[in-house]
Amino acid sequence: MKIKLLLVTLLISSLGFSQNISAGQTSDFSSGTQGWKHQISNAFEPVQVTSGGPAGAGDAFLRTTNSSATGGSGSKHAVINDDADWTGNYTAAGIIAITFDVQNPGTETLHLRVAVNKSFPDWAASTTPMVIPPGTGWTNVVMPITAADLTVSQGGNTVANILADVDQIRIVSNDGTDPTQAIHKGQGAGVVYQSDYDNITAVDVLSVSDVQSEPTFEISPNPAKNNLNIKLANTMTNANVSIYDVLGKKVYSKSLSRVNTSIDVSKWNAGVYLVRISTDSQTLTKRFVKQ
């Protein structure tokens, strides 16, 4: 009987029934680090903090801090998961994004990317990072991970093939300015970065629609040349807008007293900017391009 069971197990594996990831898979860190780690033995491993998450007192979260080493894998700012619940066929499961709550308690700007690995050496990572300036409190972000949102950063495989057979998922900080540093690897040699995470969740189309159905804001035109218009949802009150360039430098900040606001951006440098709206209950971020 044991031999028959073993043969059945091997047959299932050989037929490719390896999908473990599913929509709604969540790490809320209520019971430790839940498989999230750094992986490199000489690194500072992430730790569970038992209180102070986005829900306040008693809400546990994950804190990761890279070492201040001058080099080597242990100095990189990254957190990874290769447990069965986070691996498998993301495409078949309908996963199109990873959402999570994040805050930056450190002094360095984070440039967060989600990266996925099929097997060595094949890696793909977010083409555009999510910029989280130092001192940013809890913010919910949506990181798309479809083939259109990721770039092959190592190996000869396609993004589609990697997403169909994920062996590991990572969240890293990499600003993409070092041509010798692949974007699926965290930066940090000689610099200490900190990041806190909670409610890391794999979501499908329906889940993303649910997230985006919450009160939000609109920006137009995008790209913008002379004026950027911001329209808030009617239910958004006590709102503040902060705009950052791609390096995380704040270039504009203002309290919003009405639903519609127009900002003169005619003298700004061309490039990508992040518009962040904060209210008493939420923080939302969108990108716009200055022509």
mmCIF file of C-alpha atoms in Angstrom:
data_model
loop_
_atom_site.group_PDB
_atom_site.id
_atom_site.type_symbol
_atom_site.label_atom_id
_atom_site.label_comp_id
_atom_site.label_asym_id
_atom_site.label_seq_id
_atom_site.Cartn_x
_atom_site.Cartn_y
_atom_site.Cartn_z
ATOM 1 C CA MET A 1 0.000 0.000 0.000
ATOM 2 C CA LYS A 2 2.814 2.419 0.845
ATOM 3 C CA ILE A 3 4.428 1.721 -2.523
ATOM 4 C CA LYS A 4 1.136 2.420 -4.330
ATOM 5 C CA LEU A 5 0.686 5.703 -2.469
ATOM 6 C CA LEU A 6 4.240 6.713 -3.315
ATOM 7 C CA LEU A 7 3.650 5.932 -6.985
ATOM 8 C CA VAL A 8 0.457 8.002 -6.990
ATOM 9 C CA THR A 9 2.294 10.914 -5.371
ATOM 10 C CA LEU A 10 5.085 10.722 -7.944
ATOM 11 C CA LEU A 11 2.548 10.530 -10.773
ATOM 12 C CA ILE A 12 0.707 13.619 -9.554
ATOM 13 C CA SER A 13 3.996 15.508 -9.297
ATOM 14 C CA SER A 14 5.070 14.439 -12.771
ATOM 15 C CA LEU A 15 1.787 15.627 -14.272
ATOM 16 C CA GLY A 16 2.453 19.113 -12.953
ATOM 17 C CA PHE A 17 -0.244 19.412 -10.284
ATOM 18 C CA SER A 18 1.949 21.788 -8.294
ATOM 19 C CA GLN A 19 -0.395 24.728 -7.875
ATOM 20 C CA ASN A 20 -0.395 25.756 -4.225
ATOM 21 C CA ILE A 21 -0.938 29.505 -4.389
ATOM 22 C CA SER A 22 -4.564 30.633 -4.353
ATOM 23 C CA ALA A 23 -6.434 33.912 -4.335
ATOM 24 C CA GLY A 24 -6.744 35.196 -0.794
ATOM 25 C CA GLN A 25 -3.522 33.598 0.456
ATOM 26 C CA THR A 26 -2.511 35.936 3.276
ATOM 27 C CA SER A 27 0.310 36.391 5.763
ATOM 28 C CA ASP A 28 -0.971 38.482 8.685
ATOM 29 C CA PHE A 29 1.886 37.584 11.075
ATOM 30 C CA SER A 30 -0.460 36.787 13.932
ATOM 31 C CA SER A 31 1.537 33.588 14.462
ATOM 32 C CA GLY A 32 5.167 34.478 13.916
ATOM 33 C CA THR A 33 6.925 35.232 10.634
ATOM 34 C CA GLN A 34 4.808 32.659 8.713
ATOM 35 C CA GLY A 35 7.593 31.533 6.409
ATOM 36 C CA TRP A 36 8.935 34.961 5.474
ATOM 37 C CA LYS A 37 12.686 35.146 5.919
ATOM 38 C CA HIS A 38 15.887 36.569 4.503
ATOM 39 C CA GLN A 39 17.357 33.196 3.501
ATOM 40 C CA ILE A 40 21.023 34.199 3.811
ATOM 41 C CA SER A 41 22.567 32.921 7.034
ATOM 42 C CA ASN A 42 24.585 36.061 7.786
ATOM 43 C CA ALA A 43 21.590 38.377 7.403
ATOM 44 C CA PHE A 44 19.363 40.027 9.963
ATOM 45 C CA GLU A 45 16.275 37.800 9.841
ATOM 46 C CA PRO A 46 12.850 39.525 9.898
ATOM 47 C CA VAL A 47 11.005 39.407 13.206
ATOM 48 C CA GLN A 48 7.398 39.438 14.326
ATOM 49 C CA VAL A 49 6.369 42.578 16.234
ATOM 50 C CA THR A 50 3.297 41.724 18.285
ATOM 51 C CA SER A 51 1.607 45.139 18.350
ATOM 52 C CA GLY A 52 1.392 48.349 16.362
ATOM 53 C CA GLY A 53 0.264 47.076 12.947
ATOM 54 C CA PRO A 54 -2.181 49.005 10.753
ATOM 55 C CA ALA A 55 -5.067 47.959 13.026
ATOM 56 C CA GLY A 56 -3.291 49.403 16.077
ATOM 57 C CA ALA A 57 -2.686 47.799 19.466
ATOM 58 C CA GLY A 58 -2.502 44.016 19.364
ATOM 59 C CA ASP A 59 -2.070 43.856 15.565
ATOM 60 C CA ALA A 60 1.132 41.936 14.816
ATOM 61 C CA PHE A 61 3.335 42.695 11.813
ATOM 62 C CA LEU A 62 6.681 41.755 10.251
ATOM 63 C CA ARG A 63 9.758 43.979 10.602
ATOM 64 C CA THR A 64 12.792 43.508 8.373
ATOM 65 C CA THR A 65 16.101 45.330 8.726
ATOM 66 C CA ASN A 66 19.125 44.643 6.555
ATOM 67 C CA SER A 67 22.581 44.622 8.125
ATOM 68 C CA SER A 68 25.008 47.503 7.662
ATOM 69 C CA ALA A 69 27.627 45.219 6.145
ATOM 70 C CA THR A 70 29.736 46.678 3.370
ATOM 71 C CA GLY A 71 28.858 43.909 0.952
ATOM 72 C CA GLY A 72 27.680 40.357 0.438
ATOM 73 C CA SER A 73 24.232 38.824 0.215
ATOM 74 C CA GLY A 74 23.577 39.325 3.921
ATOM 75 C CA SER A 75 23.564 43.107 3.541
ATOM 76 C CA LYS A 76 20.703 43.160 1.015
ATOM 77 C CA HIS A 77 17.243 44.399 1.947
ATOM 78 C CA ALA A 78 14.830 41.625 1.011
ATOM 79 C CA VAL A 79 12.249 39.301 2.506
ATOM 80 C CA ILE A 80 11.362 36.034 0.771
ATOM 81 C CA ASN A 81 8.931 33.135 1.020
ATOM 82 C CA ASP A 82 9.325 29.718 -0.596
ATOM 83 C CA ASP A 83 6.736 27.831 1.463
ATOM 84 C CA ALA A 84 4.185 25.716 -0.412
ATOM 85 C CA ASP A 85 1.354 28.205 0.209
ATOM 86 C CA TRP A 86 3.222 30.904 -1.721
ATOM 87 C CA THR A 87 4.543 28.834 -4.626
ATOM 88 C CA GLY A 88 3.021 27.222 -7.706
ATOM 89 C CA ASN A 89 1.135 28.389 -10.769
ATOM 90 C CA TYR A 90 0.165 32.027 -10.226
ATOM 91 C CA THR A 91 -1.395 32.255 -13.678
ATOM 92 C CA ALA A 92 -3.692 29.248 -13.205
ATOM 93 C CA ALA A 93 -4.730 30.620 -9.806
ATOM 94 C CA GLY A 94 -5.666 33.937 -11.427
ATOM 95 C CA ILE A 95 -3.253 35.953 -9.285
ATOM 96 C CA ILE A 96 -2.718 39.403 -10.780
ATOM 97 C CA ALA A 97 -1.357 41.386 -7.821
ATOM 98 C CA ILE A 98 0.174 41.248 -4.361
ATOM 99 C CA THR A 99 -1.281 43.680 -1.847
ATOM 100 C CA PHE A 100 0.146 44.537 1.543
ATOM 101 C CA ASP A 101 0.309 47.172 4.236
ATOM 102 C CA VAL A 102 3.746 48.740 4.570
ATOM 103 C CA GLN A 103 5.409 51.436 6.616
ATOM 104 C CA ASN A 104 8.934 52.840 6.516
ATOM 105 C CA PRO A 105 10.249 53.486 10.035
ATOM 106 C CA GLY A 106 13.801 53.999 8.766
ATOM 107 C CA THR A 107 15.776 56.934 7.397
ATOM 108 C CA GLU A 108 16.224 55.694 3.802
ATOM 109 C CA THR A 109 13.717 55.719 0.931
ATOM 110 C CA LEU A 110 12.361 52.307 -0.022
ATOM 111 C CA HIS A 111 11.884 51.351 -3.678
ATOM 112 C CA LEU A 112 9.796 48.200 -3.302
ATOM 113 C CA ARG A 113 9.459 45.538 -5.985
ATOM 114 C CA VAL A 114 7.847 42.104 -5.975
ATOM 115 C CA ALA A 115 10.052 39.418 -7.544
ATOM 116 C CA VAL A 116 9.287 35.812 -8.486
ATOM 117 C CA ASN A 117 11.594 32.912 -9.315
ATOM 118 C CA LYS A 118 10.930 29.782 -11.380
ATOM 119 C CA SER A 119 14.202 28.012 -10.718
ATOM 120 C CA PHE A 120 17.794 29.133 -10.933
ATOM 121 C CA PRO A 121 18.582 31.362 -12.751
ATOM 122 C CA ASP A 122 15.155 32.615 -13.873
ATOM 123 C CA TRP A 123 13.846 35.747 -12.123
ATOM 124 C CA ALA A 124 11.289 38.445 -12.915
ATOM 125 C CA ALA A 125 10.601 41.581 -10.861
ATOM 126 C CA SER A 126 8.368 44.650 -10.834
ATOM 127 C CA THR A 127 9.372 46.946 -13.671
ATOM 128 C CA THR A 128 8.398 50.054 -11.686
ATOM 129 C CA PRO A 129 9.071 50.234 -7.932
ATOM 130 C CA MET A 130 6.677 51.523 -5.294
ATOM 131 C CA VAL A 131 8.436 54.447 -3.580
ATOM 132 C CA ILE A 132 7.938 54.631 0.203
ATOM 133 C CA PRO A 133 9.714 57.680 1.684
ATOM 134 C CA PRO A 134 11.252 57.511 5.175
ATOM 135 C CA GLY A 135 8.826 58.113 8.005
ATOM 136 C CA THR A 136 5.799 56.964 5.975
ATOM 137 C CA GLY A 137 3.144 55.410 8.221
ATOM 138 C CA TRP A 138 1.021 52.403 7.368
ATOM 139 C CA THR A 139 0.007 52.488 3.705
ATOM 140 C CA ASN A 140 -1.857 49.858 1.695
ATOM 141 C CA VAL A 141 -0.283 49.226 -1.700
ATOM 142 C CA VAL A 142 -1.233 47.093 -4.704
ATOM 143 C CA MET A 143 1.714 45.615 -6.637
ATOM 144 C CA PRO A 144 0.563 44.184 -10.007
ATOM 145 C CA ILE A 145 2.382 41.001 -11.053
ATOM 146 C CA THR A 146 1.000 40.175 -14.487
ATOM 147 C CA ALA A 147 3.363 39.583 -17.408
ATOM 148 C CA ALA A 148 2.877 43.233 -18.400
ATOM 149 C CA ASP A 149 4.035 44.480 -14.986
ATOM 150 C CA LEU A 150 7.206 42.420 -14.529
ATOM 151 C CA THR A 151 10.588 42.414 -16.234
ATOM 152 C CA VAL A 152 12.898 39.427 -16.606
ATOM 153 C CA SER A 153 15.868 40.361 -14.430
ATOM 154 C CA GLN A 154 17.902 37.171 -14.761
ATOM 155 C CA GLY A 155 17.865 34.025 -16.882
ATOM 156 C CA GLY A 156 16.503 33.262 -20.327
ATOM 157 C CA ASN A 157 12.906 32.396 -19.510
ATOM 158 C CA THR A 158 9.821 34.538 -20.133
ATOM 159 C CA VAL A 159 7.776 36.271 -17.451
ATOM 160 C CA ALA A 160 4.769 34.119 -18.391
ATOM 161 C CA ASN A 161 6.704 30.895 -17.850
ATOM 162 C CA ILE A 162 8.063 32.105 -14.527
ATOM 163 C CA LEU A 163 4.586 33.038 -13.255
ATOM 164 C CA ALA A 164 3.322 29.585 -14.220
ATOM 165 C CA ASP A 165 5.823 27.844 -11.942
ATOM 166 C CA VAL A 166 6.910 30.078 -9.048
ATOM 167 C CA ASP A 167 9.417 28.592 -6.596
ATOM 168 C CA GLN A 168 9.914 31.731 -4.520
ATOM 169 C CA ILE A 169 8.396 35.184 -4.052
ATOM 170 C CA ARG A 170 10.272 38.203 -2.707
ATOM 171 C CA ILE A 171 9.680 41.785 -1.673
ATOM 172 C CA VAL A 172 12.886 43.779 -2.150
ATOM 173 C CA SER A 173 14.010 47.387 -2.137
ATOM 174 C CA ASN A 174 15.951 48.285 -5.278
ATOM 175 C CA ASP A 175 15.900 51.701 -6.959
ATOM 176 C CA GLY A 176 17.221 50.279 -10.231
ATOM 177 C CA THR A 177 20.053 52.788 -10.570
ATOM 178 C CA ASP A 178 22.898 50.267 -10.244
ATOM 179 C CA PRO A 179 23.368 48.488 -13.595
ATOM 180 C CA THR A 180 25.378 45.751 -11.875
ATOM 181 C CA GLN A 181 22.586 44.927 -9.411
ATOM 182 C CA ALA A 182 19.672 42.884 -10.813
ATOM 183 C CA ILE A 183 16.345 44.346 -9.691
ATOM 184 C CA HIS A 184 15.190 41.088 -8.062
ATOM 185 C CA LYS A 185 17.952 41.567 -5.491
ATOM 186 C CA GLY A 186 17.725 43.988 -2.604
ATOM 187 C CA GLN A 187 20.102 46.891 -2.216
ATOM 188 C CA GLY A 188 21.761 47.887 1.007
ATOM 189 C CA ALA A 189 25.528 47.403 1.118
ATOM 190 C CA GLY A 190 26.724 49.896 3.732
ATOM 191 C CA VAL A 191 23.195 51.348 4.166
ATOM 192 C CA VAL A 192 20.550 50.256 6.679
ATOM 193 C CA TYR A 193 16.987 50.006 5.341
ATOM 194 C CA GLN A 194 13.925 49.149 7.416
ATOM 195 C CA SER A 195 10.461 48.079 6.297
ATOM 196 C CA ASP A 196 7.381 46.799 8.103
ATOM 197 C CA TYR A 197 4.762 44.572 6.430
ATOM 198 C CA ASP A 198 1.339 43.238 7.282
ATOM 199 C CA ASN A 199 -1.487 41.438 5.472
ATOM 200 C CA ILE A 200 0.583 40.331 2.471
ATOM 201 C CA THR A 201 -2.105 38.925 0.184
ATOM 202 C CA ALA A 202 -2.288 37.289 -3.247
ATOM 203 C CA VAL A 203 -5.321 38.660 -5.088
ATOM 204 C CA ASP A 204 -7.223 37.928 -8.295
ATOM 205 C CA VAL A 205 -9.332 40.209 -10.476
ATOM 206 C CA LEU A 206 -12.344 40.140 -8.152
ATOM 207 C CA SER A 207 -10.230 40.861 -5.080
ATOM 208 C CA VAL A 208 -8.537 43.821 -6.768
ATOM 209 C CA SER A 209 -11.948 45.159 -7.794
ATOM 210 C CA ASP A 210 -13.040 44.946 -4.154
ATOM 211 C CA VAL A 211 -9.953 46.864 -3.042
ATOM 212 C CA GLN A 212 -10.415 49.541 -5.704
ATOM 213 C CA SER A 213 -14.112 49.949 -4.889
ATOM 214 C CA GLU A 214 -13.149 51.767 -1.699
ATOM 215 C CA PRO A 215 -13.162 55.605 -1.765
ATOM 216 C CA THR A 216 -10.371 56.738 -4.062
ATOM 217 C CA PHE A 217 -9.254 59.704 -6.186
ATOM 218 C CA GLU A 218 -8.699 60.506 -9.845
ATOM 219 C CA ILE A 219 -5.843 62.350 -11.544
ATOM 220 C CA SER A 220 -5.931 63.921 -15.011
ATOM 221 C CA PRO A 221 -4.511 64.422 -17.502
ATOM 222 C CA ASN A 222 -1.928 61.680 -17.290
ATOM 223 C CA PRO A 223 0.633 62.382 -18.713
ATOM 224 C CA ALA A 224 0.404 66.031 -17.630
ATOM 225 C CA LYS A 225 2.286 68.985 -19.097
ATOM 226 C CA ASN A 226 0.961 72.145 -17.448
ATOM 227 C CA ASN A 227 -1.656 71.278 -14.820
ATOM 228 C CA LEU A 228 -2.446 68.151 -12.836
ATOM 229 C CA ASN A 229 -6.069 67.864 -11.725
ATOM 230 C CA ILE A 230 -7.022 65.863 -8.635
ATOM 231 C CA LYS A 231 -10.612 64.784 -7.965
ATOM 232 C CA LEU A 232 -11.409 63.213 -4.597
ATOM 233 C CA ALA A 233 -14.256 60.849 -3.826
ATOM 234 C CA ASN A 234 -17.083 62.735 -2.098
ATOM 235 C CA THR A 235 -16.593 60.666 1.044
ATOM 236 C CA MET A 236 -12.918 61.602 1.446
ATOM 237 C CA THR A 237 -12.503 64.234 4.166
ATOM 238 C CA ASN A 238 -9.512 65.871 5.881
ATOM 239 C CA ALA A 239 -7.369 64.950 2.889
ATOM 240 C CA ASN A 240 -3.763 65.931 2.286
ATOM 241 C CA VAL A 241 -1.786 65.523 -0.927
ATOM 242 C CA SER A 242 1.960 64.862 -1.098
ATOM 243 C CA ILE A 243 3.806 64.365 -4.386
ATOM 244 C CA TYR A 244 7.186 62.651 -4.658
ATOM 245 C CA ASP A 245 9.619 62.249 -7.502
ATOM 246 C CA VAL A 246 10.890 58.795 -8.462
ATOM 247 C CA LEU A 247 13.791 59.102 -5.998
ATOM 248 C CA GLY A 248 11.417 59.670 -3.095
ATOM 249 C CA LYS A 249 11.965 63.437 -2.702
ATOM 250 C CA LYS A 250 8.817 65.333 -1.712
ATOM 251 C CA VAL A 251 8.191 68.077 -4.273
ATOM 252 C CA TYR A 252 4.706 69.223 -3.249
ATOM 253 C CA SER A 253 2.427 69.088 -0.218
ATOM 254 C CA LYS A 254 -0.936 70.685 0.550
ATOM 255 C CA SER A 255 -4.166 70.211 2.514
ATOM 256 C CA LEU A 256 -7.175 69.687 0.253
ATOM 257 C CA SER A 257 -10.287 71.593 1.298
ATOM 258 C CA ARG A 258 -12.408 70.760 -1.764
ATOM 259 C CA VAL A 259 -13.130 67.817 -4.050
ATOM 260 C CA ASN A 260 -11.418 69.277 -7.143
ATOM 261 C CA THR A 261 -7.889 70.697 -7.089
ATOM 262 C CA SER A 262 -5.558 71.796 -9.891
ATOM 263 C CA ILE A 263 -1.766 71.891 -9.416
ATOM 264 C CA ASP A 264 0.608 73.830 -11.678
ATOM 265 C CA VAL A 265 3.330 71.362 -12.732
ATOM 266 C CA SER A 266 4.577 73.296 -15.778
ATOM 267 C CA LYS A 267 7.992 74.001 -14.243
ATOM 268 C CA TRP A 268 8.576 70.489 -12.885
ATOM 269 C CA ASN A 269 11.169 68.226 -14.437
ATOM 270 C CA ALA A 270 9.875 65.588 -16.848
ATOM 271 C CA GLY A 271 9.564 62.141 -15.307
ATOM 272 C CA VAL A 272 7.465 59.859 -13.102
ATOM 273 C CA TYR A 273 5.896 61.175 -9.896
ATOM 274 C CA LEU A 274 3.828 59.594 -7.116
ATOM 275 C CA VAL A 275 0.684 61.347 -5.875
ATOM 276 C CA ARG A 276 -0.203 60.310 -2.331
ATOM 277 C CA ILE A 277 -3.557 61.228 -0.764
ATOM 278 C CA SER A 278 -3.859 60.735 3.001
ATOM 279 C CA THR A 279 -7.027 60.980 5.083
ATOM 280 C CA ASP A 280 -7.891 60.048 8.649
ATOM 281 C CA SER A 281 -8.662 56.479 7.556
ATOM 282 C CA GLN A 282 -6.535 55.655 4.502
ATOM 283 C CA THR A 283 -3.530 56.479 2.340
ATOM 284 C CA LEU A 284 -3.703 56.002 -1.443
ATOM 285 C CA THR A 285 -1.003 56.403 -4.072
ATOM 286 C CA LYS A 286 -1.109 56.822 -7.853
ATOM 287 C CA ARG A 287 1.549 57.536 -10.463
ATOM 288 C CA PHE A 288 1.556 60.302 -13.033
ATOM 289 C CA VAL A 289 3.993 61.247 -15.759
ATOM 290 C CA LYS A 290 5.151 64.851 -16.251
ATOM 291 C CA GLN A 291 5.881 65.569 -19.905
#
